[in-house]
Each structure stands twice: as C-alpha cells, then as structure tokens.
mmCIF file of C-alpha atoms in Angstrom:
data_model
loop_
_atom_site.group_PDB
_atom_site.id
_atom_site.type_symbol
_atom_site.label_atom_id
_atom_site.label_comp_id
_atom_site.label_asym_id
_atom_site.label_seq_id
_atom_site.Cartn_x
_atom_site.Cartn_y
_atom_site.Cartn_z
ATOM 1 C CA MET A 1 0.046 -0.321 -0.076
ATOM 2 C CA ARG A 2 1.446 3.759 -0.954
ATOM 3 C CA THR A 3 -1.330 6.170 -1.635
ATOM 4 C CA VAL A 4 -2.501 8.697 1.062
ATOM 5 C CA ASP A 5 -5.018 10.766 -0.074
ATOM 6 C CA MET A 6 -5.563 14.171 2.331
ATOM 7 C CA HIS A 7 -8.930 14.985 1.386
ATOM 8 C CA CYS A 8 -12.052 13.645 0.071
ATOM 9 C CA ASP A 9 -15.969 14.420 0.467
ATOM 10 C CA THR A 10 -17.138 10.679 0.060
ATOM 11 C CA ILE A 11 -19.112 10.603 3.420
ATOM 12 C CA SER A 12 -21.271 13.885 2.340
ATOM 13 C CA VAL A 13 -22.072 12.111 -0.563
ATOM 14 C CA LEU A 14 -22.777 9.097 1.122
ATOM 15 C CA LEU A 15 -25.015 10.676 3.520
ATOM 16 C CA GLN A 16 -27.028 12.637 0.471
ATOM 17 C CA LYS A 17 -27.945 9.417 -0.865
ATOM 18 C CA LYS A 18 -29.118 7.710 2.272
ATOM 19 C CA ARG A 19 -31.047 10.883 2.599
ATOM 20 C CA ALA A 20 -32.782 10.397 -1.016
ATOM 21 C CA ASN A 21 -33.195 6.643 -0.163
ATOM 22 C CA LYS A 22 -30.838 5.489 -2.208
ATOM 23 C CA ALA A 23 -28.648 2.405 -1.590
ATOM 24 C CA ALA A 24 -24.700 3.086 -1.331
ATOM 25 C CA GLY A 25 -22.294 2.660 1.419
ATOM 26 C CA LEU A 26 -18.146 3.000 1.556
ATOM 27 C CA ARG A 27 -18.151 -0.704 0.611
ATOM 28 C CA GLU A 28 -19.298 -0.355 -3.162
ATOM 29 C CA ASN A 29 -21.038 2.490 -4.521
ATOM 30 C CA ASP A 30 -20.779 4.968 -7.639
ATOM 31 C CA CYS A 31 -18.577 7.607 -6.051
ATOM 32 C CA HIS A 32 -15.299 8.323 -6.744
ATOM 33 C CA ILE A 33 -14.139 6.429 -3.827
ATOM 34 C CA ASP A 34 -15.542 3.039 -2.155
ATOM 35 C CA ILE A 35 -13.431 0.416 -0.357
ATOM 36 C CA GLY A 36 -12.565 -1.709 -4.215
ATOM 37 C CA LYS A 37 -11.580 1.318 -5.445
ATOM 38 C CA MET A 38 -8.967 1.563 -2.594
ATOM 39 C CA ARG A 39 -7.852 -1.398 -2.963
ATOM 40 C CA GLU A 40 -7.360 -1.129 -6.674
ATOM 41 C CA GLY A 41 -5.204 1.763 -6.091
ATOM 42 C CA ASP A 42 -3.097 0.159 -3.610
ATOM 43 C CA TYR A 43 -4.438 2.936 -1.006
ATOM 44 C CA LEU A 44 -2.614 3.229 2.563
ATOM 45 C CA LEU A 45 -4.533 5.838 4.029
ATOM 46 C CA GLN A 46 -7.574 7.820 3.017
ATOM 47 C CA ASN A 47 -8.503 10.944 5.028
ATOM 48 C CA PHE A 48 -12.199 11.426 5.085
ATOM 49 C CA ALA A 49 -13.852 14.641 5.401
ATOM 50 C CA LEU A 50 -17.138 15.793 7.311
ATOM 51 C CA PHE A 51 -17.773 18.640 4.790
ATOM 52 C CA VAL A 52 -20.685 20.996 5.961
ATOM 53 C CA ASN A 53 -21.796 23.819 3.376
ATOM 54 C CA LEU A 54 -22.780 26.761 5.742
ATOM 55 C CA GLY A 55 -24.813 28.201 2.786
ATOM 56 C CA ALA A 56 -27.123 25.277 2.660
ATOM 57 C CA CYS A 57 -27.883 23.787 6.162
ATOM 58 C CA GLY A 58 -29.609 24.922 9.223
ATOM 59 C CA ASP A 59 -27.489 23.873 12.137
ATOM 60 C CA PRO A 60 -23.971 23.043 11.178
ATOM 61 C CA TRP A 61 -23.195 21.363 14.783
ATOM 62 C CA GLN A 62 -26.010 19.067 13.984
ATOM 63 C CA GLU A 63 -24.947 18.251 10.319
ATOM 64 C CA VAL A 64 -21.402 17.610 11.517
ATOM 65 C CA GLN A 65 -22.707 14.953 14.215
ATOM 66 C CA GLU A 66 -25.046 13.568 11.646
ATOM 67 C CA LEU A 67 -22.231 12.842 9.344
ATOM 68 C CA PHE A 68 -20.096 11.650 12.362
ATOM 69 C CA ARG A 69 -22.434 9.182 13.163
ATOM 70 C CA LEU A 70 -22.453 7.927 9.576
ATOM 71 C CA TYR A 71 -18.485 7.579 9.244
ATOM 72 C CA GLU A 72 -18.704 5.785 12.602
ATOM 73 C CA GLN A 73 -20.799 3.131 10.924
ATOM 74 C CA GLU A 74 -19.271 2.988 7.903
ATOM 75 C CA MET A 75 -16.119 2.166 9.671
ATOM 76 C CA SER A 76 -17.875 -0.491 11.771
ATOM 77 C CA GLU A 77 -19.381 -2.576 8.776
ATOM 78 C CA ASN A 78 -16.271 -2.355 7.106
ATOM 79 C CA ARG A 79 -13.794 -2.875 9.831
ATOM 80 C CA ASP A 80 -12.279 -5.994 8.690
ATOM 81 C CA VAL A 81 -10.528 -4.116 5.571
ATOM 82 C CA ILE A 82 -10.288 -0.326 7.286
ATOM 83 C CA ALA A 83 -9.826 0.920 10.704
ATOM 84 C CA PRO A 84 -9.956 4.855 12.012
ATOM 85 C CA VAL A 85 -6.930 6.163 13.191
ATOM 86 C CA PHE A 86 -6.259 8.803 16.166
ATOM 87 C CA THR A 87 -2.323 8.341 16.475
ATOM 88 C CA TYR A 88 0.644 7.849 13.674
ATOM 89 C CA ASN A 89 1.316 4.223 15.467
ATOM 90 C CA ASP A 90 -2.163 3.120 14.613
ATOM 91 C CA ILE A 91 -1.343 3.727 10.850
ATOM 92 C CA GLU A 92 1.577 1.644 11.320
ATOM 93 C CA LYS A 93 -0.408 -1.059 13.481
ATOM 94 C CA ASN A 94 -3.066 -1.398 10.423
ATOM 95 C CA CYS A 95 -0.673 -1.588 8.070
ATOM 96 C CA LEU A 96 0.991 -4.795 10.267
ATOM 97 C CA LYS A 97 -2.691 -5.882 9.961
ATOM 98 C CA GLY A 98 -3.391 -5.622 6.498
ATOM 99 C CA ARG A 99 -5.687 -3.185 6.984
ATOM 100 C CA MET A 100 -6.412 0.396 5.299
ATOM 101 C CA SER A 101 -6.220 3.483 7.642
ATOM 102 C CA ALA A 102 -8.973 6.643 7.864
ATOM 103 C CA LEU A 103 -8.063 9.533 9.103
ATOM 104 C CA LEU A 104 -11.154 11.686 10.167
ATOM 105 C CA THR A 105 -11.096 15.578 9.066
ATOM 106 C CA VAL A 106 -13.808 18.302 9.177
ATOM 107 C CA GLU A 107 -14.045 20.658 6.141
ATOM 108 C CA GLU A 108 -15.654 23.683 7.560
ATOM 109 C CA GLY A 109 -14.527 25.001 10.869
ATOM 110 C CA GLY A 110 -17.747 26.975 10.757
ATOM 111 C CA VAL A 111 -19.425 23.670 12.435
ATOM 112 C CA CYS A 112 -17.946 24.980 16.234
ATOM 113 C CA GLY A 113 -19.635 28.142 16.164
ATOM 114 C CA GLY A 114 -16.493 29.400 17.555
ATOM 115 C CA ASP A 115 -16.694 27.394 20.929
ATOM 116 C CA LEU A 116 -13.642 25.670 21.952
ATOM 117 C CA GLU A 117 -15.375 23.201 23.799
ATOM 118 C CA LYS A 118 -16.961 22.014 20.182
ATOM 119 C CA LEU A 119 -13.317 21.657 19.044
ATOM 120 C CA ARG A 120 -12.386 19.409 22.018
ATOM 121 C CA ARG A 121 -15.380 17.421 21.106
ATOM 122 C CA LEU A 122 -14.375 17.051 17.534
ATOM 123 C CA TYR A 123 -10.947 15.859 18.649
ATOM 124 C CA GLY A 124 -12.392 13.194 21.194
ATOM 125 C CA GLN A 125 -14.416 11.761 18.064
ATOM 126 C CA GLY A 126 -11.256 11.563 16.453
ATOM 127 C CA VAL A 127 -11.017 14.477 14.047
ATOM 128 C CA ARG A 128 -7.507 14.952 13.363
ATOM 129 C CA MET A 129 -7.157 17.920 10.872
ATOM 130 C CA MET A 130 -9.804 20.754 10.179
ATOM 131 C CA THR A 131 -9.960 23.332 7.419
ATOM 132 C CA LEU A 132 -10.659 26.639 9.008
ATOM 133 C CA THR A 133 -13.082 27.845 6.414
ATOM 134 C CA TRP A 134 -14.638 26.679 3.756
ATOM 135 C CA ASN A 135 -16.496 29.580 0.964
ATOM 136 C CA TYR A 136 -18.027 31.281 3.555
ATOM 137 C CA PRO A 137 -16.918 33.704 6.273
ATOM 138 C CA ASN A 138 -17.297 32.257 9.966
ATOM 139 C CA GLU A 139 -16.496 32.913 13.593
ATOM 140 C CA LEU A 140 -12.804 31.850 13.005
ATOM 141 C CA GLY A 141 -11.959 33.738 9.376
ATOM 142 C CA TYR A 142 -12.400 34.316 5.822
ATOM 143 C CA PRO A 143 -11.976 32.566 2.550
ATOM 144 C CA ASN A 144 -10.768 33.434 -0.707
ATOM 145 C CA LEU A 145 -13.996 32.763 -2.488
ATOM 146 C CA ASP A 146 -17.478 34.105 -1.322
ATOM 147 C CA GLY A 147 -20.290 31.044 -1.627
ATOM 148 C CA GLU A 148 -22.846 33.756 -2.155
ATOM 149 C CA GLN A 149 -21.218 35.743 -4.604
ATOM 150 C CA GLY A 150 -20.397 32.306 -6.255
ATOM 151 C CA LYS A 151 -24.446 31.387 -6.484
ATOM 152 C CA LYS A 152 -25.341 34.711 -8.117
ATOM 153 C CA LEU A 153 -22.769 34.365 -10.827
ATOM 154 C CA LYS A 154 -23.650 30.364 -11.579
ATOM 155 C CA ASP A 155 -27.562 31.690 -11.359
ATOM 156 C CA ALA A 156 -26.653 34.622 -13.880
ATOM 157 C CA GLU A 157 -24.441 32.102 -16.165
ATOM 158 C CA LYS A 158 -27.906 29.985 -16.373
ATOM 159 C CA GLY A 159 -29.851 32.984 -18.271
ATOM 160 C CA GLY A 160 -26.730 33.078 -20.814
ATOM 161 C CA GLY A 161 -23.230 33.776 -20.795
ATOM 162 C CA THR A 162 -21.942 37.061 -21.983
ATOM 163 C CA PRO A 163 -18.340 38.562 -22.313
ATOM 164 C CA ALA A 164 -18.956 40.841 -19.439
ATOM 165 C CA LEU A 165 -20.094 37.942 -17.360
ATOM 166 C CA GLN A 166 -17.163 35.708 -18.247
ATOM 167 C CA GLN A 167 -14.997 38.537 -16.775
ATOM 168 C CA GLU A 168 -16.785 39.191 -13.486
ATOM 169 C CA THR A 169 -16.627 35.644 -12.959
ATOM 170 C CA LEU A 170 -12.780 35.570 -13.614
ATOM 171 C CA HIS A 171 -12.295 38.543 -11.677
ATOM 172 C CA TYR A 172 -14.193 36.290 -8.582
ATOM 173 C CA LEU A 173 -12.329 33.104 -9.033
ATOM 174 C CA ASN A 174 -8.530 34.905 -9.581
ATOM 175 C CA THR A 175 -8.744 37.643 -6.918
ATOM 176 C CA PRO A 176 -7.291 36.762 -3.515
ATOM 177 C CA ASN A 177 -8.706 38.148 -0.074
ATOM 178 C CA VAL A 178 -5.489 39.722 1.142
ATOM 179 C CA LYS A 179 -7.441 41.733 3.408
ATOM 180 C CA ASP A 180 -9.918 39.577 5.966
ATOM 181 C CA GLY A 181 -7.828 37.065 7.477
ATOM 182 C CA LEU A 182 -8.362 34.783 11.038
ATOM 183 C CA THR A 183 -10.591 36.694 13.364
ATOM 184 C CA GLN A 184 -9.450 36.503 17.252
ATOM 185 C CA THR A 185 -11.721 33.528 17.875
ATOM 186 C CA GLY A 186 -9.547 31.955 14.875
ATOM 187 C CA ILE A 187 -6.341 32.712 16.379
ATOM 188 C CA LEU A 188 -7.504 30.961 19.853
ATOM 189 C CA PHE A 189 -8.459 28.006 17.561
ATOM 190 C CA VAL A 190 -5.592 27.245 15.691
ATOM 191 C CA GLN A 191 -3.436 27.852 18.896
ATOM 192 C CA GLU A 192 -5.810 25.315 20.439
ATOM 193 C CA MET A 193 -5.584 22.870 17.685
ATOM 194 C CA GLU A 194 -1.797 22.650 17.897
ATOM 195 C CA LYS A 195 -2.140 22.190 21.810
ATOM 196 C CA LEU A 196 -4.362 19.071 20.899
ATOM 197 C CA GLY A 197 -2.550 17.691 18.157
ATOM 198 C CA MET A 198 -5.291 18.537 15.430
ATOM 199 C CA ILE A 199 -3.565 19.267 12.335
ATOM 200 C CA VAL A 200 -4.536 23.285 10.873
ATOM 201 C CA ASP A 201 -5.534 22.956 7.318
ATOM 202 C CA VAL A 202 -5.538 26.095 5.254
ATOM 203 C CA SER A 203 -7.346 25.244 2.098
ATOM 204 C CA HIS A 204 -10.305 27.360 1.253
ATOM 205 C CA LEU A 205 -8.475 30.338 3.977
ATOM 206 C CA SER A 206 -8.028 34.021 2.146
ATOM 207 C CA ASP A 207 -4.294 34.792 1.594
ATOM 208 C CA ALA A 208 -4.431 37.010 4.823
ATOM 209 C CA GLY A 209 -5.731 33.939 6.453
ATOM 210 C CA PHE A 210 -2.961 31.982 5.408
ATOM 211 C CA CYS A 211 -0.440 34.568 6.583
ATOM 212 C CA ASP A 212 -2.211 34.922 10.194
ATOM 213 C CA VAL A 213 -1.749 31.342 10.492
ATOM 214 C CA LEU A 214 2.137 31.326 9.821
ATOM 215 C CA ALA A 215 2.164 34.012 12.542
ATOM 216 C CA ASN A 216 0.142 32.340 15.149
ATOM 217 C CA THR A 217 1.489 28.934 14.727
ATOM 218 C CA LYS A 218 4.893 26.989 14.933
ATOM 219 C CA LYS A 219 3.899 23.331 13.701
ATOM 220 C CA PRO A 220 3.726 22.196 10.311
ATOM 221 C CA PHE A 221 0.055 22.827 8.763
ATOM 222 C CA VAL A 222 -1.143 21.478 5.651
ATOM 223 C CA ALA A 223 -3.288 22.528 2.285
ATOM 224 C CA SER A 224 -4.771 19.423 2.050
ATOM 225 C CA HIS A 225 -6.337 19.866 -1.488
ATOM 226 C CA SER A 226 -5.272 23.111 -3.220
ATOM 227 C CA ASN A 227 -2.347 23.372 -6.494
ATOM 228 C CA ALA A 228 -0.238 26.266 -7.766
ATOM 229 C CA ARG A 229 -1.633 29.422 -8.533
ATOM 230 C CA THR A 230 1.270 30.371 -11.039
ATOM 231 C CA LEU A 231 -0.129 27.352 -13.154
ATOM 232 C CA CYS A 232 -3.943 28.019 -12.843
ATOM 233 C CA PRO A 233 -4.874 31.579 -11.073
ATOM 234 C CA CYS A 234 -7.505 30.476 -9.027
ATOM 235 C CA VAL A 235 -7.045 31.685 -5.409
ATOM 236 C CA ARG A 236 -8.484 28.143 -4.563
ATOM 237 C CA ASN A 237 -4.454 27.496 -5.319
ATOM 238 C CA MET A 238 -1.430 28.540 -3.565
ATOM 239 C CA SER A 239 0.743 31.458 -4.762
ATOM 240 C CA ASP A 240 4.492 30.567 -5.079
ATOM 241 C CA ASP A 241 5.454 32.626 -2.232
ATOM 242 C CA MET A 242 3.031 30.658 0.104
ATOM 243 C CA ILE A 243 4.249 27.412 -1.192
ATOM 244 C CA ARG A 244 7.569 28.272 -0.046
ATOM 245 C CA ARG A 245 6.356 29.775 3.305
ATOM 246 C CA LEU A 246 4.237 26.285 3.937
ATOM 247 C CA ALA A 247 7.437 24.267 2.578
ATOM 248 C CA GLU A 248 9.920 26.434 5.111
ATOM 249 C CA ARG A 249 7.350 25.572 8.092
ATOM 250 C CA GLY A 250 7.295 21.498 7.230
ATOM 251 C CA GLY A 251 4.187 21.792 5.745
ATOM 252 C CA VAL A 252 2.739 19.744 2.955
ATOM 253 C CA MET A 253 0.186 20.300 0.151
ATOM 254 C CA GLY A 254 -2.097 17.954 -1.363
ATOM 255 C CA LEU A 255 -2.389 17.545 -5.654
ATOM 256 C CA ASN A 256 -6.207 18.789 -6.170
ATOM 257 C CA PHE A 257 -7.353 16.613 -9.104
ATOM 258 C CA CYS A 258 -10.311 19.087 -9.745
ATOM 259 C CA ALA A 259 -9.864 20.056 -13.586
ATOM 260 C CA ASP A 260 -10.781 23.837 -12.859
ATOM 261 C CA PHE A 261 -8.010 24.204 -10.237
ATOM 262 C CA LEU A 262 -5.463 22.406 -12.766
ATOM 263 C CA THR A 263 -6.499 24.577 -15.455
ATOM 264 C CA GLN A 264 -8.522 27.480 -15.999
ATOM 265 C CA VAL A 265 -10.904 27.874 -19.258
ATOM 266 C CA MET A 266 -13.576 30.089 -19.963
ATOM 267 C CA PRO A 267 -16.515 30.017 -17.546
ATOM 268 C CA GLY A 268 -18.989 27.895 -19.303
ATOM 269 C CA GLU A 269 -16.534 25.878 -21.091
ATOM 270 C CA GLN A 270 -15.712 22.193 -20.537
ATOM 271 C CA ASN A 271 -13.055 21.417 -18.805
ATOM 272 C CA PRO A 272 -12.523 17.558 -18.258
ATOM 273 C CA GLY A 273 -9.321 17.302 -17.038
ATOM 274 C CA THR A 274 -5.897 15.837 -17.670
ATOM 275 C CA VAL A 275 -3.278 13.973 -15.825
ATOM 276 C CA ALA A 276 -0.361 15.538 -17.589
ATOM 277 C CA ALA A 277 -2.035 18.755 -15.994
ATOM 278 C CA VAL A 278 -1.685 17.153 -12.167
ATOM 279 C CA ALA A 279 1.909 16.363 -13.123
ATOM 280 C CA ALA A 280 2.963 19.544 -14.266
ATOM 281 C CA HIS A 281 1.347 21.381 -10.828
ATOM 282 C CA ALA A 282 3.774 18.719 -9.078
ATOM 283 C CA ARG A 283 6.807 20.021 -10.939
ATOM 284 C CA HIS A 284 6.233 23.312 -10.389
ATOM 285 C CA ILE A 285 5.237 22.949 -6.703
ATOM 286 C CA VAL A 286 8.710 21.001 -5.991
ATOM 287 C CA SER A 287 10.342 23.514 -8.504
ATOM 288 C CA VAL A 288 9.391 26.076 -5.987
ATOM 289 C CA GLY A 289 8.913 24.452 -2.092
ATOM 290 C CA GLY A 290 11.132 21.354 -2.486
ATOM 291 C CA MET A 291 10.609 17.741 -2.868
ATOM 292 C CA GLU A 292 9.122 17.928 0.789
ATOM 293 C CA CYS A 293 6.209 19.560 0.836
ATOM 294 C CA LEU A 294 3.756 18.077 -1.765
ATOM 295 C CA GLY A 295 1.610 15.082 -1.461
ATOM 296 C CA LEU A 296 -2.074 14.107 -2.650
ATOM 297 C CA GLY A 297 -5.388 15.490 -1.815
ATOM 298 C CA SER A 298 -7.577 14.634 -4.311
ATOM 299 C CA ASP A 299 -10.880 15.991 -3.410
ATOM 300 C CA PHE A 300 -12.574 13.039 -4.803
ATOM 301 C CA ASP A 301 -16.267 12.988 -4.429
ATOM 302 C CA GLY A 302 -16.153 16.955 -3.974
ATOM 303 C CA ILE A 303 -15.314 17.683 -7.616
ATOM 304 C CA GLU A 304 -16.561 17.045 -10.975
ATOM 305 C CA THR A 305 -15.025 13.562 -12.345
ATOM 306 C CA HIS A 306 -11.665 13.909 -13.572
ATOM 307 C CA ALA A 307 -11.654 12.911 -17.247
ATOM 308 C CA GLU A 308 -8.574 10.498 -16.472
ATOM 309 C CA LEU A 309 -8.282 10.090 -12.896
ATOM 310 C CA PRO A 310 -12.005 9.295 -12.480
ATOM 311 C CA GLY A 311 -11.565 7.651 -9.066
ATOM 312 C CA ALA A 312 -9.239 5.984 -6.382
ATOM 313 C CA ASP A 313 -8.541 3.091 -8.596
ATOM 314 C CA GLN A 314 -6.682 5.150 -11.263
ATOM 315 C CA MET A 315 -3.099 6.047 -8.887
ATOM 316 C CA ASP A 316 -1.236 3.500 -11.236
ATOM 317 C CA ARG A 317 -2.395 5.983 -13.785
ATOM 318 C CA LEU A 318 -1.124 9.029 -11.728
ATOM 319 C CA ALA A 319 2.422 7.316 -10.569
ATOM 320 C CA ASP A 320 2.981 6.613 -14.498
ATOM 321 C CA THR A 321 2.437 9.875 -15.537
ATOM 322 C CA LEU A 322 4.217 11.606 -12.505
ATOM 323 C CA LYS A 323 7.343 9.410 -13.214
ATOM 324 C CA LYS A 324 7.282 10.214 -17.139
ATOM 325 C CA SER A 325 7.448 13.753 -16.243
ATOM 326 C CA GLY A 326 10.805 12.844 -14.565
ATOM 327 C CA PHE A 327 10.121 11.759 -11.133
ATOM 328 C CA THR A 328 12.355 9.283 -9.610
ATOM 329 C CA GLU A 329 10.561 6.037 -7.584
ATOM 330 C CA GLY A 330 11.964 7.818 -4.251
ATOM 331 C CA GLN A 331 10.367 10.948 -5.269
ATOM 332 C CA LEU A 332 7.166 9.457 -6.192
ATOM 333 C CA ASP A 333 7.124 7.712 -2.288
ATOM 334 C CA LYS A 334 7.123 11.095 -1.118
ATOM 335 C CA ILE A 335 4.291 12.532 -3.025
ATOM 336 C CA LEU A 336 2.330 9.574 -2.942
ATOM 337 C CA LYS A 337 2.781 9.004 1.213
ATOM 338 C CA ASP A 338 5.962 9.878 2.784
ATOM 339 C CA ASN A 339 5.743 13.657 2.929
ATOM 340 C CA VAL A 340 2.109 13.289 4.438
ATOM 341 C CA LEU A 341 3.258 10.394 6.650
ATOM 342 C CA ARG A 342 6.169 12.785 7.913
ATOM 343 C CA VAL A 343 3.747 15.519 9.140
ATOM 344 C CA TYR A 344 1.592 13.143 10.703
ATOM 345 C CA ARG A 345 4.264 11.426 12.690
ATOM 346 C CA GLU A 346 4.966 14.795 13.955
ATOM 347 C CA ILE A 347 1.723 16.155 14.810
ATOM 348 C CA LEU A 348 -0.786 12.936 15.595
ATOM 349 C CA LYS A 349 1.103 11.712 18.964
#
C-alpha cells in the first residue's frame, strides 16, 4: 500500500444518497471512492472529510454530528479492511494487520460556532485535521472565494453567458482576499488545535488568513487540497510565496484533481481534466517548495469527475505519469505517501 490522500468528500455524498433513499455504502458505490477502488489504488490511508456547507444547512453542528455517525457506521461495517486512526502508531498497526487506514477530518471550522469546547469534542470523536473555512466567512476567518457571490454568478450564467459575465466570473475566481484573515477567535482555535494535536488545514482560507496562521502557529500545517496558482490562477490555489512559506514550516500541500484548479478555461466551457496537468502542478510545486512539501489531496467526491483520474482505482495512472514527467521512484514515494506521513508522525502523537 502506498497511496495517502489528504482529502475526499465521500462521507458527505453517502449521506446525501442515504437521505434520498438510495442504497450506497463505503464498501461499494458509484462514487469516486469505495473500498474496492481504494484496494485497486493501493491505498494506505484516506482522509475522510465531514463537509458542511454553511449556505445549505440549518444547524452546522447537528449536520457534522450526523456525518460523524455515518462515518462511525461505515468504519464498523468495514472494519475487516479499514480502521480509523487517532495517532501515527495506529497507521503502522493497521498496515501490519493488512488493513487500510481512515483519518477523520472536518471541512468547515464554522461547525463549532466559535466554541472551543466543540472543537475539543471533535478531537475526542477522532477528528485530526480541520479546514478553518470553506467558501463562507465564519467565526474563525474568511475564505478566498465567497459562496454567496459564487451562487449569484452561477445563477446569472443559467440565463446565458456574456463576455462581461465571463470577465466578472474570472475576476471573482482569480482575486485573492488579502485583507480579511483570521479573527481573534480563529487565532485561539489554531493555537488550541496545535495543543490538541489537530492539524490546521488552510485550503479555502484567504491569503490574509494563511499569513495569520503562519504568524500564530509553530508546527507544520497543510493545504490539504490546493494546487499552484502560477499554473492556474484560481485563488483556491497557492501562490509561489505561500508554497515556499508552507515548505519552510515543514508543511505539505495536496494535489487537487479538480480540473478547474488545474487549468483555467473560460466560464461555461467544458474542462474534463488531464493527468498531464496534475503532473505539471507537481513539477512546479516541488521546483518552488522542494521535494518535501507535496502530497495528494484528490478532492474525490467533492469535484466533477476528472476524465483521466475518475476514481481511487486510477492511482497507477497518476504514478506512471508522474514518473514519465521526471520523478524518480523515491520521489514518487514522497509525493504519494511519505511527505504526508512525516507531518502525521510529528503531530499525531
């Protein structure tokens, strides 16, 4: 087993299917990730995010708890092949037993409502990584993309795209928030996360927030599913300066397979995605931040299906393309698993 993936939204998709009375579970489904696909992809560990959309739910805390109950159920039903991990040693134990590992994360710090006791409860439930924001401001800070503005632009596109609307959409996608960062509560949260041993995740966070995380933490942190802004200007990606600073801290960023974060096309145009684009981002990131700062963060089941990497069973295709792009076997091991495991070894005590 050699694949370690820092981000997927599979649990959230399974909950949606359950609510729609559609039979689906982690063992087998039509999602990007299931047990069979993970086996084919030679998975060592998958991070499973409990994703909450603040713009589409009434009670974020209750939503994250319902997601957690489904995660627990799936772990119990599939305990013969996969088991949750709470410390780095748990990963090694699962590997010795021939089982894959699952690491629980939360995508949206706003589920805590600014309450540190809820953060501690999440840690007690096994959450070992949390993105501070998704696409909405919350008690902790501000994102680079504003979900409300994004909704308005998508609704406007349904009425027929115009050159002016396309340019407005590109401005929205490519203009980072360099003014609004972490709140005082957000600073308290990242400091508490470091004390607990919960990894800070800056994917989705504003550029100003990224700087605030650097200024108010000491340990490595991650951008679990973000690419290089130099190659694709969407602000969900990291600038070269951010990549360098993340690397200097000992952190890792995960290659995101979302086609729109790999290459930018005009709004409304088809963007199926290529594995060559993933490799190009990998080459750029290591040229800027060094060989130690890159891992995987597929964003499976949170993105449109990538044409050439449609699921977890396609990791061999990714590895082959990375190798053809010039990475050695040892460097591939770092990207596919070792760099992320180094961070987990340091923080997940």
